[in-house]
Amino acid sequence: MIMAISPEMQGRVEKIEKLIEEGYTLKKTSLGFIDFRNSVGKRVGVVGYNSPAGLSWIGLFFAPAVCTQMKEWSYFYVNGCVLVIASIFSGVIGFDLDGAAGTAVSISYGFMIPYLRKLNKDNGTIDMPKVNAIVVGILLAIVSSVPASIIDIAFAFLAA
């Protein structure tokens, strides 16, 4: 199956390609984050209101499935690590941060997905079929949240 890029996503990828033609550089860090720099080497923020490619709404709401479809596994280890950190802080301060942490990861990937799509397009990555991506994405999202759940349970026992 070839890469499934919607017209909206294609427009975002074309914006990135135009900037690259102007001397911008696009790389993925070893942790799976986006390193986008302008023609003088200054880092350009890709997450937030001023993101050159904007927000992928599908990526925001369905990040596990989209990342699985693109074979972008960094989402799951970033999600797992952020949830573990949030669970530890939640246990210590007594205020649940897990929902906010998960939302922050989804928002971040909603902004990063156009750049990841561009990199995958350049690398010739073949998409996973959509149904498989949805099922596998849900399973991987559950697996990535297990360590945080164990920490939450441990803190609940300590508080009891």
Short mmCIF file of C-alpha atoms in Angstrom, two decimals:
data_model
loop_
_atom_site.label_atom_id
_atom_site.label_comp_id
_atom_site.label_asym_id
_atom_site.label_seq_id
_atom_site.Cartn_x
_atom_site.Cartn_y
_atom_site.Cartn_z
CA MET A 1 0.00 0.00 0.00
CA ILE A 2 1.34 3.43 -0.89
CA MET A 3 1.40 6.30 1.55
CA ALA A 4 -2.12 7.63 2.17
CA ILE A 5 -1.84 11.41 2.21
CA SER A 6 -5.06 13.42 2.29
CA PRO A 7 -5.27 16.63 0.24
CA GLU A 8 -5.04 18.63 3.48
CA MET A 9 -1.91 16.75 4.56
CA GLN A 10 -0.44 17.08 1.08
CA GLY A 11 -0.85 20.86 1.42
CA ARG A 12 1.00 20.77 4.75
CA VAL A 13 3.78 18.65 3.26
CA GLU A 14 4.06 21.06 0.31
CA LYS A 15 4.49 24.00 2.75
CA ILE A 16 7.36 22.12 4.39
CA GLU A 17 8.88 21.26 0.99
CA LYS A 18 8.73 24.92 -0.07
CA LEU A 19 10.60 25.95 3.09
CA ILE A 20 13.19 23.23 2.48
CA GLU A 21 13.70 24.63 -1.03
CA GLU A 22 14.39 27.98 0.66
CA GLY A 23 17.20 26.42 2.72
CA TYR A 24 15.37 25.01 5.75
CA THR A 25 16.45 21.60 7.06
CA LEU A 26 14.27 18.85 8.47
CA LYS A 27 15.50 15.94 10.57
CA LYS A 28 14.15 13.60 13.20
CA THR A 29 16.08 13.42 16.46
CA SER A 30 17.13 10.13 18.04
CA LEU A 31 14.14 10.44 20.39
CA GLY A 32 11.72 10.84 17.49
CA PHE A 33 11.15 14.58 17.77
CA ILE A 34 11.33 17.03 14.87
CA ASP A 35 14.39 19.24 14.34
CA PHE A 36 13.34 21.91 11.83
CA ARG A 37 15.78 24.75 11.20
CA ASN A 38 15.67 27.85 9.03
CA SER A 39 18.29 28.75 6.43
CA VAL A 40 20.64 30.22 9.04
CA GLY A 41 20.40 27.16 11.29
CA LYS A 42 18.02 28.60 13.90
CA ARG A 43 15.51 26.09 15.26
CA VAL A 44 11.94 26.70 14.12
CA GLY A 45 9.18 25.64 16.49
CA VAL A 46 6.86 23.06 14.98
CA VAL A 47 4.49 22.77 17.95
CA GLY A 48 2.18 25.68 18.60
CA TYR A 49 0.29 28.46 16.94
CA ASN A 50 3.18 29.55 14.69
CA SER A 51 3.94 26.07 13.35
CA PRO A 52 4.75 26.44 9.64
CA ALA A 53 2.75 23.34 8.66
CA GLY A 54 -0.03 23.77 11.22
CA LEU A 55 -1.96 21.19 13.19
CA SER A 56 -3.16 17.87 11.81
CA TRP A 57 -6.57 17.37 13.41
CA ILE A 58 -6.60 13.69 12.46
CA GLY A 59 -3.15 13.38 14.04
CA LEU A 60 -4.37 15.14 17.16
CA PHE A 61 -7.43 12.97 17.74
CA PHE A 62 -6.12 9.68 16.35
CA ALA A 63 -2.37 9.90 17.01
CA PRO A 64 -1.93 6.20 17.94
CA ALA A 65 -3.56 5.02 14.69
CA VAL A 66 -1.86 7.63 12.49
CA CYS A 67 1.57 6.99 14.00
CA THR A 68 1.10 3.24 13.64
CA GLN A 69 -0.01 3.66 10.04
CA MET A 70 3.18 5.67 9.37
CA LYS A 71 5.25 3.22 11.42
CA GLU A 72 6.28 6.08 13.69
CA TRP A 73 6.91 4.11 16.87
CA SER A 74 8.35 7.08 18.79
CA TYR A 75 4.80 8.11 19.70
CA PHE A 76 4.42 5.09 21.94
CA TYR A 77 7.65 5.39 23.85
CA VAL A 78 7.22 9.15 24.24
CA ASN A 79 3.64 8.59 25.42
CA GLY A 80 4.76 5.88 27.85
CA CYS A 81 7.58 8.01 29.30
CA VAL A 82 5.41 11.12 29.67
CA LEU A 83 2.67 9.09 31.37
CA VAL A 84 5.19 7.53 33.78
CA ILE A 85 6.54 10.97 34.72
CA ALA A 86 3.00 12.30 35.14
CA SER A 87 2.05 9.30 37.30
CA ILE A 88 5.04 9.86 39.58
CA PHE A 89 4.23 13.55 39.96
CA SER A 90 0.54 12.73 40.46
CA GLY A 91 1.40 10.26 43.20
CA VAL A 92 3.67 12.73 44.96
CA ILE A 93 1.43 15.81 44.79
CA GLY A 94 -1.91 14.00 44.96
CA PHE A 95 -3.36 15.60 41.84
CA ASP A 96 -4.03 13.50 38.73
CA LEU A 97 -1.95 14.74 35.79
CA ASP A 98 -2.35 11.69 33.55
CA GLY A 99 -5.09 13.19 31.37
CA ALA A 100 -3.18 16.42 30.86
CA ALA A 101 -0.02 14.48 30.01
CA GLY A 102 -1.80 12.34 27.42
CA THR A 103 -3.42 15.42 25.91
CA ALA A 104 -0.03 17.17 25.69
CA VAL A 105 1.46 14.21 23.82
CA SER A 106 -1.47 14.11 21.39
CA ILE A 107 -1.27 17.85 20.74
CA SER A 108 2.49 17.62 20.17
CA TYR A 109 2.09 14.79 17.68
CA GLY A 110 -0.82 16.58 16.01
CA PHE A 111 1.67 19.32 15.12
CA MET A 112 4.58 16.95 14.36
CA ILE A 113 2.71 14.55 12.06
CA PRO A 114 3.00 16.72 8.90
CA TYR A 115 6.79 16.78 9.37
CA LEU A 116 6.89 13.05 10.10
CA ARG A 117 4.78 12.48 6.96
CA LYS A 118 7.29 14.49 4.92
CA LEU A 119 10.20 12.47 6.30
CA ASN A 120 8.38 9.18 5.68
CA LYS A 121 7.51 10.29 2.15
CA ASP A 122 11.18 11.06 1.48
CA ASN A 123 12.24 7.72 2.96
CA GLY A 124 9.69 5.79 0.88
CA THR A 125 8.00 4.33 3.96
CA ILE A 126 4.97 2.25 3.02
CA ASP A 127 1.89 2.81 5.18
CA MET A 128 0.33 0.03 7.19
CA PRO A 129 -3.28 -0.69 6.13
CA LYS A 130 -5.74 1.55 8.04
CA VAL A 131 -7.68 -1.18 9.84
CA ASN A 132 -4.47 -2.86 10.98
CA ALA A 133 -3.10 0.51 12.08
CA ILE A 134 -6.19 1.24 14.17
CA VAL A 135 -6.12 -2.13 15.93
CA VAL A 136 -2.34 -2.19 16.46
CA GLY A 137 -2.35 1.51 17.48
CA ILE A 138 -4.97 0.91 20.17
CA LEU A 139 -3.06 -2.10 21.49
CA LEU A 140 0.25 -0.24 21.54
CA ALA A 141 -1.36 2.75 23.27
CA ILE A 142 -2.64 0.41 25.98
CA VAL A 143 0.76 -1.26 26.32
CA SER A 144 2.53 2.11 26.52
CA SER A 145 0.25 3.14 29.40
CA VAL A 146 0.82 -0.02 31.49
CA PRO A 147 3.91 1.23 33.39
CA ALA A 148 2.09 4.43 34.38
CA SER A 149 -0.92 2.38 35.50
CA ILE A 150 1.32 0.23 37.69
CA ILE A 151 2.76 3.38 39.28
CA ASP A 152 -0.76 4.75 39.84
CA ILE A 153 -1.79 1.48 41.52
CA ALA A 154 1.35 1.50 43.69
CA PHE A 155 0.62 5.05 44.89
CA ALA A 156 -3.02 4.11 45.55
CA PHE A 157 -1.86 1.22 47.78
CA LEU A 158 0.59 3.48 49.59
CA ALA A 159 -2.14 6.02 50.25
CA ALA A 160 -4.55 3.41 51.58
#
